[in-house]
Tab-separated table of C-alpha atoms (C1' of nucleotides) in Angstrom:
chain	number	residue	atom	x	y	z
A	1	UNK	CA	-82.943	206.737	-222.430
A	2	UNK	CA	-81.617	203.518	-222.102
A	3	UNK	CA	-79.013	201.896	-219.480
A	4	UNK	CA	-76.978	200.668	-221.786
A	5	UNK	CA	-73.566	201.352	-221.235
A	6	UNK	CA	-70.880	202.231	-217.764
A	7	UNK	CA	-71.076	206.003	-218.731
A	8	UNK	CA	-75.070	205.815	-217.716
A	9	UNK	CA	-74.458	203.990	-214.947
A	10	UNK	CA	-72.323	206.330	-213.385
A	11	UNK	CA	-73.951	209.050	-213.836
A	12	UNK	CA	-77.140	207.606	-212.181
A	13	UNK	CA	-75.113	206.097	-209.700
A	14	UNK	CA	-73.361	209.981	-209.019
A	15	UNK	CA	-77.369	210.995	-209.365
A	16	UNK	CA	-78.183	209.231	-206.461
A	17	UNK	CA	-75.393	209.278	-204.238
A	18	UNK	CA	-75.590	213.008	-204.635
A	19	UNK	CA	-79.483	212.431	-203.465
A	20	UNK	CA	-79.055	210.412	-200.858
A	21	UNK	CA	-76.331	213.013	-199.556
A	22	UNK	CA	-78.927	215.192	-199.901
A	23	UNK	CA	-81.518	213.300	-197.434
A	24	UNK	CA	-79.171	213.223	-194.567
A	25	UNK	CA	-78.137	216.905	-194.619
A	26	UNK	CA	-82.228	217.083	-194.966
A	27	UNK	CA	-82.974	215.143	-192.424
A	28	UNK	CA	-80.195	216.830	-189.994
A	29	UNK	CA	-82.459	219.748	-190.758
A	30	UNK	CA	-85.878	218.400	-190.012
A	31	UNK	CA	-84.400	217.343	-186.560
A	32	UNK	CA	-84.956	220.771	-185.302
A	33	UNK	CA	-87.478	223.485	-185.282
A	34	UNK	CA	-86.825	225.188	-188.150
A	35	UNK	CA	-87.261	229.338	-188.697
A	36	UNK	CA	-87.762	231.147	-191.771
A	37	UNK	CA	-84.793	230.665	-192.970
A	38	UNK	CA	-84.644	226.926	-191.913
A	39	UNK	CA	-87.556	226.602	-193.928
A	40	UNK	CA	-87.035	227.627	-197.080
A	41	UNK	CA	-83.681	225.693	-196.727
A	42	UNK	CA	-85.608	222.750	-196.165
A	43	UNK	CA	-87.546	223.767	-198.961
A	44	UNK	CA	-84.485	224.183	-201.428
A	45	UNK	CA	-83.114	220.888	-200.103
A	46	UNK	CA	-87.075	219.165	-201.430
A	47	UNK	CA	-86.408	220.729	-204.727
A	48	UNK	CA	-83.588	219.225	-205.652
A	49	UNK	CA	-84.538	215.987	-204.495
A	50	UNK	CA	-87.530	216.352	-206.686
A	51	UNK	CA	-84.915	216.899	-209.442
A	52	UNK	CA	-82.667	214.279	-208.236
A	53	UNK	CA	-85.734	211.695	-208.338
A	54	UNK	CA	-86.464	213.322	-212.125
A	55	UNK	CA	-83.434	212.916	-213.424
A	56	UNK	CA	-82.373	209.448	-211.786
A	57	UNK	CA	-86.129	208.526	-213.510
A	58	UNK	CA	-85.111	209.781	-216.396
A	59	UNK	CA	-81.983	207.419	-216.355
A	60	UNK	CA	-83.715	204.429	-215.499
A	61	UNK	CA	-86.905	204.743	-217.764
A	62	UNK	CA	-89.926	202.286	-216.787
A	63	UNK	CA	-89.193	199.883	-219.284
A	64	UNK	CA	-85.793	199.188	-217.478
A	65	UNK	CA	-87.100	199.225	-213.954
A	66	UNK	CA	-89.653	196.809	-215.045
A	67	UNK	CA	-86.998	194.661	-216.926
A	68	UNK	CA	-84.704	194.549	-213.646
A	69	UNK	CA	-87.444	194.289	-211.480
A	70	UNK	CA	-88.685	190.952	-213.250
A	71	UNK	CA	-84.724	190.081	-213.672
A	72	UNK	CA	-83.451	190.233	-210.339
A	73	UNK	CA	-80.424	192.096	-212.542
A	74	UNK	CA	-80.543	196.042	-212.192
A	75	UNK	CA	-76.875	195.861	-213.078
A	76	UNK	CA	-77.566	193.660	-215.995
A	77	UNK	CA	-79.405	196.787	-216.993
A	78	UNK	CA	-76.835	199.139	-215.833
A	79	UNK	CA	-74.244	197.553	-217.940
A	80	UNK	CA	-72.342	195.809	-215.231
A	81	UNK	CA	-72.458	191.701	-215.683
A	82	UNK	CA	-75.044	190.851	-212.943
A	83	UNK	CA	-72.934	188.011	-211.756
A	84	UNK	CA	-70.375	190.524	-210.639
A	85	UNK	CA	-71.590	193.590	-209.941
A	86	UNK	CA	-74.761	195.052	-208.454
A	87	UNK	CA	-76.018	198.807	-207.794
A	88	UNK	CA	-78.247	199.402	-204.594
A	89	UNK	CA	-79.673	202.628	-205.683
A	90	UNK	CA	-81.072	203.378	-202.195
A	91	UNK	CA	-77.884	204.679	-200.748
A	92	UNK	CA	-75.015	204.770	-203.980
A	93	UNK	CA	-73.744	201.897	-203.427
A	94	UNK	CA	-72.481	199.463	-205.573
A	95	UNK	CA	-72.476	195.568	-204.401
A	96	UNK	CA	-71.159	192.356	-205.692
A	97	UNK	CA	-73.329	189.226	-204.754
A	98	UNK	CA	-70.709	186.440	-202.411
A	99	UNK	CA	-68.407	184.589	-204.827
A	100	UNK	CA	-65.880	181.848	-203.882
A	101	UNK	CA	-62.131	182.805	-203.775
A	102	UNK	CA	-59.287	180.283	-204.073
A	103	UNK	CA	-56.928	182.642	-201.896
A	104	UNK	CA	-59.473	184.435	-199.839
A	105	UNK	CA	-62.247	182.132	-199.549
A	106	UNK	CA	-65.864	183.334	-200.294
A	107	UNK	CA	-65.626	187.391	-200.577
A	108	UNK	CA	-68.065	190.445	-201.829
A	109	UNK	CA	-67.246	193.515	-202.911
A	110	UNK	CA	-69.352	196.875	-202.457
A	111	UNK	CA	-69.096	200.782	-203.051
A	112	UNK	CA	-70.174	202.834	-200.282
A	113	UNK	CA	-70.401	206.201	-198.770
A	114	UNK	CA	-70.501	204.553	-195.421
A	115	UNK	CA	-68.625	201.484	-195.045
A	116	UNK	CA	-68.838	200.803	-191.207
A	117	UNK	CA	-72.926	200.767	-191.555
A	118	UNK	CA	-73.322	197.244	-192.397
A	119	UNK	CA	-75.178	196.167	-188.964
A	120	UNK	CA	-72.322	194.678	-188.082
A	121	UNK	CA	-69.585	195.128	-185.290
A	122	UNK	CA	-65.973	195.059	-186.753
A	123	UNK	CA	-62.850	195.551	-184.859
A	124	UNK	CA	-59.491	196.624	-186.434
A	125	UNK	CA	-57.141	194.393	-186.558
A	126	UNK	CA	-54.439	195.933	-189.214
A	127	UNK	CA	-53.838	198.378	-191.482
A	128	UNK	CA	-51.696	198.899	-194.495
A	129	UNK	CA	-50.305	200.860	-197.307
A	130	UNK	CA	-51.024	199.904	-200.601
A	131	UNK	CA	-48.697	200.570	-203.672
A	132	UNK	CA	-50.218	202.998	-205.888
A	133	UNK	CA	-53.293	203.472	-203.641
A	134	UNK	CA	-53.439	207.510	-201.729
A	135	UNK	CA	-55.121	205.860	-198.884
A	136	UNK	CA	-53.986	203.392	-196.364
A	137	UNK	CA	-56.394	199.880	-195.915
A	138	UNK	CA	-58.275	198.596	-193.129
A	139	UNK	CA	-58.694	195.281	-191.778
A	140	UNK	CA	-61.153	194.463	-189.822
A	141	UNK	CA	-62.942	191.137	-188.060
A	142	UNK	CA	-66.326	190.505	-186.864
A	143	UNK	CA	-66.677	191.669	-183.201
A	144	UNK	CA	-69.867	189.933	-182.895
A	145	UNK	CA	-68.343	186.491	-182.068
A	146	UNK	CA	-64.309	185.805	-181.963
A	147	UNK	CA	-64.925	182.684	-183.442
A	148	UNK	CA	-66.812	184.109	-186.472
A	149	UNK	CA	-64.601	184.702	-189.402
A	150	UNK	CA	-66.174	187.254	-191.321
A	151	UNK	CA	-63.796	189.595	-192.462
A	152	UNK	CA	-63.765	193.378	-194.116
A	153	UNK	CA	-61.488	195.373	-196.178
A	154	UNK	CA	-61.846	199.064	-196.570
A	155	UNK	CA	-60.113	201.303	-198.963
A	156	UNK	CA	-61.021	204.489	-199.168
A	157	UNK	CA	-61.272	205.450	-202.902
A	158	UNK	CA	-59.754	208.422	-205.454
A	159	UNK	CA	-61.184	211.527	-203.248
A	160	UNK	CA	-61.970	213.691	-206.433
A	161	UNK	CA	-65.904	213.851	-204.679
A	162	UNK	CA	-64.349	215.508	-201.753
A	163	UNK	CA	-64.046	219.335	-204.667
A	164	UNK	CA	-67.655	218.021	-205.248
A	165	UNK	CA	-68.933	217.984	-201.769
A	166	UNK	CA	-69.700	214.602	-201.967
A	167	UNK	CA	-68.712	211.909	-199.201
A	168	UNK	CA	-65.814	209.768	-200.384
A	169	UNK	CA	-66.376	206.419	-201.409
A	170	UNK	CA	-64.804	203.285	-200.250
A	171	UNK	CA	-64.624	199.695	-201.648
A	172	UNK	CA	-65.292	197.169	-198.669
A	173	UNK	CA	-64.329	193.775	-199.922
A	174	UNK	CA	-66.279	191.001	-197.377
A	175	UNK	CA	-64.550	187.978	-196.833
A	176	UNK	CA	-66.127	185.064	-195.321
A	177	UNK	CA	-69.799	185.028	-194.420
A	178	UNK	CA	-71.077	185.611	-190.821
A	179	UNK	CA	-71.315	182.602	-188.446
A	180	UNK	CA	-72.036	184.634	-185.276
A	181	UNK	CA	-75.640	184.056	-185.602
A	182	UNK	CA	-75.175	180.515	-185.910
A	183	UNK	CA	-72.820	180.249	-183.340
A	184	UNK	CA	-74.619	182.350	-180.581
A	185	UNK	CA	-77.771	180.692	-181.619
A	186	UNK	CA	-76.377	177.562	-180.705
A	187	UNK	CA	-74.671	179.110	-177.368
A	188	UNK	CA	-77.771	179.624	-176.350
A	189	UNK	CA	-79.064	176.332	-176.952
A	190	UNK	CA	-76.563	174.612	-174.879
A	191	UNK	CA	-77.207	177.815	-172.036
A	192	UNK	CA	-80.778	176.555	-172.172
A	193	UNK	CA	-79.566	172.489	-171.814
A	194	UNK	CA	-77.277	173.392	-168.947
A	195	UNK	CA	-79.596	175.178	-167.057
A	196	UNK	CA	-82.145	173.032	-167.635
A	197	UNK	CA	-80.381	170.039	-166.493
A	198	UNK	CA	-78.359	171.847	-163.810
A	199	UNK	CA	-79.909	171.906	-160.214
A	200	UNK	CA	-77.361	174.464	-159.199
A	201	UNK	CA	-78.285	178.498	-159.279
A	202	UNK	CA	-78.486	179.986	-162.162
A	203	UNK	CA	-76.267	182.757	-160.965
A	204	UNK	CA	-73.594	180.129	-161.025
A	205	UNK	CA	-74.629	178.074	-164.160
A	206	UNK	CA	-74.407	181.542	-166.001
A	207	UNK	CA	-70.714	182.142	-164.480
A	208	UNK	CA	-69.387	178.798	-165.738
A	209	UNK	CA	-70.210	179.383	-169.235
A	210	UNK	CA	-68.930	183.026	-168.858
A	211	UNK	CA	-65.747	181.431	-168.002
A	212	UNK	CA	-65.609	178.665	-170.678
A	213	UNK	CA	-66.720	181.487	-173.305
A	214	UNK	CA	-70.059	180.230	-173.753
A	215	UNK	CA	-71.854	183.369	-172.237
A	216	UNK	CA	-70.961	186.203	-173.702
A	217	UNK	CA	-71.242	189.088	-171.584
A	218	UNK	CA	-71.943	191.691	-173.630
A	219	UNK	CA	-74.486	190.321	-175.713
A	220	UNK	CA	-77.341	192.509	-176.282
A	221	UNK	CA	-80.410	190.802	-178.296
A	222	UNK	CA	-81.152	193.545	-179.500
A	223	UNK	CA	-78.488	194.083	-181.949
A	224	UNK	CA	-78.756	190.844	-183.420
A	225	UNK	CA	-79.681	192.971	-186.774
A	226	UNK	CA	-79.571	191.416	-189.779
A	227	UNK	CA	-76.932	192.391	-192.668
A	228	UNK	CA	-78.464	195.202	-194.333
A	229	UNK	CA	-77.552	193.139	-197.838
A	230	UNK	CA	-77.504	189.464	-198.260
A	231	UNK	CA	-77.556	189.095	-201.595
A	232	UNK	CA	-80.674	187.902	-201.573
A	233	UNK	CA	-83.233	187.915	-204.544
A	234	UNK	CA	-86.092	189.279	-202.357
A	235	UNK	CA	-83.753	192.702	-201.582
A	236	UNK	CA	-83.030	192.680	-205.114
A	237	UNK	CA	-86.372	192.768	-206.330
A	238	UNK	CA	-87.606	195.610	-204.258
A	239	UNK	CA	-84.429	197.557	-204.598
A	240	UNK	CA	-85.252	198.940	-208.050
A	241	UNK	CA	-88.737	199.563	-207.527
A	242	UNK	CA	-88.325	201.277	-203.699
A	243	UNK	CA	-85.362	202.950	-204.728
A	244	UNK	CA	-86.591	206.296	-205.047
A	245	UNK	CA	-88.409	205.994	-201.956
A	246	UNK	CA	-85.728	204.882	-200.041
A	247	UNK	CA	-83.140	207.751	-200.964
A	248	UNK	CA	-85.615	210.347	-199.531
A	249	UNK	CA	-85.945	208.482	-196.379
A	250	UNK	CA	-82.158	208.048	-196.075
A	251	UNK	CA	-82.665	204.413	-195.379
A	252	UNK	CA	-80.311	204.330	-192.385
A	253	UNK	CA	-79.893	201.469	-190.489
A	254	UNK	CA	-79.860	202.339	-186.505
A	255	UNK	CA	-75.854	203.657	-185.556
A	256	UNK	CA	-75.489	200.403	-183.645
A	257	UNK	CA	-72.536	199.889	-185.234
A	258	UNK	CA	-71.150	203.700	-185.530
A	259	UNK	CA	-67.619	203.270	-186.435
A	260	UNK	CA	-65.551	206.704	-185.558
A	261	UNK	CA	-63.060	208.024	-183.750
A	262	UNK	CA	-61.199	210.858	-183.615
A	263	UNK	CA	-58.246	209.734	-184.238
A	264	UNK	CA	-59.638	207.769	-187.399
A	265	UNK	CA	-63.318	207.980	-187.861
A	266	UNK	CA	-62.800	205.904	-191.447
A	267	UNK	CA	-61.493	203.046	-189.574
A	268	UNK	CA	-62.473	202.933	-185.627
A	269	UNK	CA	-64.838	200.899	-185.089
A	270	UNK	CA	-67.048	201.808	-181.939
A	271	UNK	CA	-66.385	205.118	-180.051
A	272	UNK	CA	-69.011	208.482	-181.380
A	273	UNK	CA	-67.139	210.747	-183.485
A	274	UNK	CA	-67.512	214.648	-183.329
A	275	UNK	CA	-66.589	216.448	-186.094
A	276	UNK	CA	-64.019	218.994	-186.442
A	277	UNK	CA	-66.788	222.062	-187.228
A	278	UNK	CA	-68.776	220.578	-184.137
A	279	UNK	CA	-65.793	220.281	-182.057
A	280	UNK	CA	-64.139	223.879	-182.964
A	281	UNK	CA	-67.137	226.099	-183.919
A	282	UNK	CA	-70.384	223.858	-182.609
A	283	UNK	CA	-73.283	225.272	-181.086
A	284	UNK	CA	-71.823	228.086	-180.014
A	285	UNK	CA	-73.215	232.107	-179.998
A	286	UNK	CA	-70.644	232.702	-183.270
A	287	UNK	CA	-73.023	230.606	-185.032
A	288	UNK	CA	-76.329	231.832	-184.612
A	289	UNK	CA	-76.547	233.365	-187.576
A	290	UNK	CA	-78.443	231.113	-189.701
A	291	UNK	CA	-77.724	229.852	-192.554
A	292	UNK	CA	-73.885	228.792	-190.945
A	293	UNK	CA	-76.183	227.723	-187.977
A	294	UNK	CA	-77.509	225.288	-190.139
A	295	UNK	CA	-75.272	224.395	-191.926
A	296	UNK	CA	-72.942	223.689	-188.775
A	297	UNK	CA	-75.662	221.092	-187.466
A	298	UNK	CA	-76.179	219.609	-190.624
A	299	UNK	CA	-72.295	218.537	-190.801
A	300	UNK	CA	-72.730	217.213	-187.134
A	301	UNK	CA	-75.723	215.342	-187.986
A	302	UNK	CA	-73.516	214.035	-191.075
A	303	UNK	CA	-71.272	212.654	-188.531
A	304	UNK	CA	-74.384	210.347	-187.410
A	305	UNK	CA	-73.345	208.787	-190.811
A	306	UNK	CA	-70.175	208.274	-189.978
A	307	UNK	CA	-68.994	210.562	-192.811
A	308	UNK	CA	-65.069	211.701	-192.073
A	309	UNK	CA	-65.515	215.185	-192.191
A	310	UNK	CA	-61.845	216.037	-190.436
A	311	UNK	CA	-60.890	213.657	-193.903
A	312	UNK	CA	-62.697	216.009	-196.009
A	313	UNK	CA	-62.397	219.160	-194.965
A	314	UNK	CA	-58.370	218.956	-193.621
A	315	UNK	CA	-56.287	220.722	-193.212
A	316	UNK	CA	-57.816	222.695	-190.856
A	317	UNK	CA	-57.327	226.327	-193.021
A	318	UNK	CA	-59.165	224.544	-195.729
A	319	UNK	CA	-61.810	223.750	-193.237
A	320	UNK	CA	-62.866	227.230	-192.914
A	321	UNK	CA	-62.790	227.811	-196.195
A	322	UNK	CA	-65.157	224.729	-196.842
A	323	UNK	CA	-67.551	225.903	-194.327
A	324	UNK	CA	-67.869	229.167	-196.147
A	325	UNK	CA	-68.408	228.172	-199.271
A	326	UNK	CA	-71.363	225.349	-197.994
A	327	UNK	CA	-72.726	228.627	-196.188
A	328	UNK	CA	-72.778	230.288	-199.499
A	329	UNK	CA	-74.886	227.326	-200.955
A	330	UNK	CA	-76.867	227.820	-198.868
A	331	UNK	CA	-77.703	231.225	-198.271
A	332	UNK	CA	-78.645	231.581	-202.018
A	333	UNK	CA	-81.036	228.500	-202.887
A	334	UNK	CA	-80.826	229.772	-206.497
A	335	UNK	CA	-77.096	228.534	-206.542
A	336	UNK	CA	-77.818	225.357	-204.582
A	337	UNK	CA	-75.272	223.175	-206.946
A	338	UNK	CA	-76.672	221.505	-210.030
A	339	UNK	CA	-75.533	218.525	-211.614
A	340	UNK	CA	-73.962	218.604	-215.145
A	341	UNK	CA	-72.201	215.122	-216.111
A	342	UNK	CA	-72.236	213.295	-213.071
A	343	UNK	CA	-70.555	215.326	-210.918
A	344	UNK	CA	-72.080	218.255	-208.495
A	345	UNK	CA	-71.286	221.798	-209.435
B	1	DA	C1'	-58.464	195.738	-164.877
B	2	DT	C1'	-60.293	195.047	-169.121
B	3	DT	C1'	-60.989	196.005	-173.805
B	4	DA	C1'	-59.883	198.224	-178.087
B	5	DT	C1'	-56.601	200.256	-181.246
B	6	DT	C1'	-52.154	201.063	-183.263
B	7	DT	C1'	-48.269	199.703	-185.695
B	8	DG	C1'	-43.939	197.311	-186.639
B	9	DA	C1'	-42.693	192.670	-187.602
B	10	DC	C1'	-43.501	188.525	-189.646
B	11	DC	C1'	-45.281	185.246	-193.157
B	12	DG	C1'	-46.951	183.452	-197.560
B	13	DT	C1'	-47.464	184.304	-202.370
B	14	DC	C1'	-46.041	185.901	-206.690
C	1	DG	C1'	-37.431	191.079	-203.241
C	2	DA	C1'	-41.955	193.268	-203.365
C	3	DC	C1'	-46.320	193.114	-201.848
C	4	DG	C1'	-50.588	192.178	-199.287
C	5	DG	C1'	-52.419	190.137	-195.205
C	6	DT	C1'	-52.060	188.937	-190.372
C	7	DC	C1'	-50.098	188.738	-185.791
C	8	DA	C1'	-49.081	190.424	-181.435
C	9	DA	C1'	-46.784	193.620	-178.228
C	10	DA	C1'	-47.329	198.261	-176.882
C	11	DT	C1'	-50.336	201.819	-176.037
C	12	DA	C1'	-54.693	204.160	-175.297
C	13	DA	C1'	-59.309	204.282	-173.796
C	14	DT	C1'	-62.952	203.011	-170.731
DNA sequence: ATTATTTGACCGTC
DNA sequence: GACGGTCAAATAAT
């Protein structure tokens, strides 16, 4: 079956956001011993995946892959014009390659589950209603460097996945492209001149660039990670072919840059959030049982994602309700939901 | 005390 | 005037 028009596209793109939901509630699973029961979960959760990779195969039939592998354009294939719009299969999202903006300067756009994983720090700086949009937007600036002027957008979209039990999607538009490499790079350059020439300690060399804003104090070499997409042709080419691959591995980054708070896991930007179900029910003795056992851990695990459960799931009646029904799924692997047109059932 | 977040006010564009 | 984007004072968190 060919890729040929935005109906296909969808559906492979609802396909595989449905798998890749499906690897992190697997992978919450694997974290811990499992019994019996844990195990043939596990084992329903494998099955499905196996149908998930079928079906998503079926969609994008060898001739394609090889097409958009030797393109660099899987959304040529998917029927989206390449120059605007891009699918990274991997983990549902869809990306736009940088483009240059009159207003806004040079900006990307990109679908996504998980907005606040990009490997970046971001800290809020605004946030607005939009006419005719359910959900408020979220400004945000890179918190990797003041002086870099990266910028993010994040609007959470129409939450019709949340009946499906899918995470809601949000379109983060980029604007402007990171500097803080380049400019920490070149802070520690002139770090490395002043001490050099200095004779004084380095104790005090190290406090006068604190104080002129050269040092910066919290820097931590270790998260200097790379942007998980640069538009790059190299990412493109492997993203068809390792697709597959990469949805049953989850292809997380590392939470360095968990954004979630209580208050507003969709928007905070640093602090660890707890769900609602981990918060109210958790670990406790109710929950032994096991199939809600499971399922409890599996929607705290979620949270590693940064998924806004308390979004999801509120009110807090309809909470309960949700739980049950996921418990239900669960209990009987023969109803585990199956996918008819896109959408999970 | 410092840093991060929230939110009403302000500004530029259409 | 409506709207989207940003600022900055107030507040909360650490």
């Amino acid at each position: 079956m060919a890729l040929d028009d935005q109906r296909d596209a969808n559906k492979l793109f609802d396909v595989l956001a449905g798998g890749y939901d499906l690897s992190i509630r697997l992978q919450a699973l694997l974290s811990s011993p499992l019994d019996i029961r844990g195990q043939q979960a596990a084992m329903a959760f494998s099955l499905e995946l196996s149908r998930v990779f079928k079906e998503s195969m079926s969609l994008l039939n060898c001739s394609t892959v090889t097409t958009v592998a030797k393109t660099n354009s899987a959304a040529g294939a998917l029927g989206i014009p390449a120059r605007d719009k891009r699918i990274r299969i991997d983990t549902g999202e869809v990306v736009t390659p940088f483009k240059k903006s009159r207003e806004e300067g040079v900006t990307r756009k990109e679908i996504t589950p998980t907005p606040h994983k990009d490997g970046y720090e971001w800290r809020k700086y605004g946030q607005k209603n939009i006419q005719n949009c359910k959900f408020v937007r979220y400004y945000f600036k890179c918190n990797r460097d003041r002086r870099c002027e990266a910028k993010k957008k994040v609007q959470q979209q129409d939450d019709r996945r949340r009946d499906l039990l899918l995470p809601p999607l949000f379109e983060v538009t980029y604007v402007n492209e990171h500097t803080c490499h380049v400019l920490r790079a070149n802070d520690d350059a002139a770090a490395a001149r002043y001490r050099t020439m200095s004779s004084s300690p380095r104790r005090t060399t190290t406090n006068h660039f604190r104080a002129f804003g050269v040092v910066d104090t919290a820097r931590n070499d270790d998260e200097m990670l790379p942007p998980r997409f640069v538009g790059g042709s190299a990412e493109e080419n492997e993203a068809i072919v390792s697709c597959l691959t990469a949805v049953i591995g989850g292809a997380l980054p590392p939470p360095a840059a968990a954004e979630a708070s209580a208050r507003d896991p969709a928007a905070a930007s640093s602090a660890c959030y707890v769900p609602p179900q981990q918060q109210a029910a958790g670990h406790s003795a109710a929950d032994d049982d096991g199939a809600a056992m499971m399922v409890t851990m599996m929607m705290a695990e979620s949270s590693d994602t940064g998924f806004p459960w308390d979004r999801l799931c509120c009110p807090a009646d309809e909470a309960d309700d949700m739980h049950v029904d996921i418990v239900a799924r669960f209990a009987d692997t023969t109803v585990w939901p199956q996918q008819t047109c896109g959408a999970w059932r």
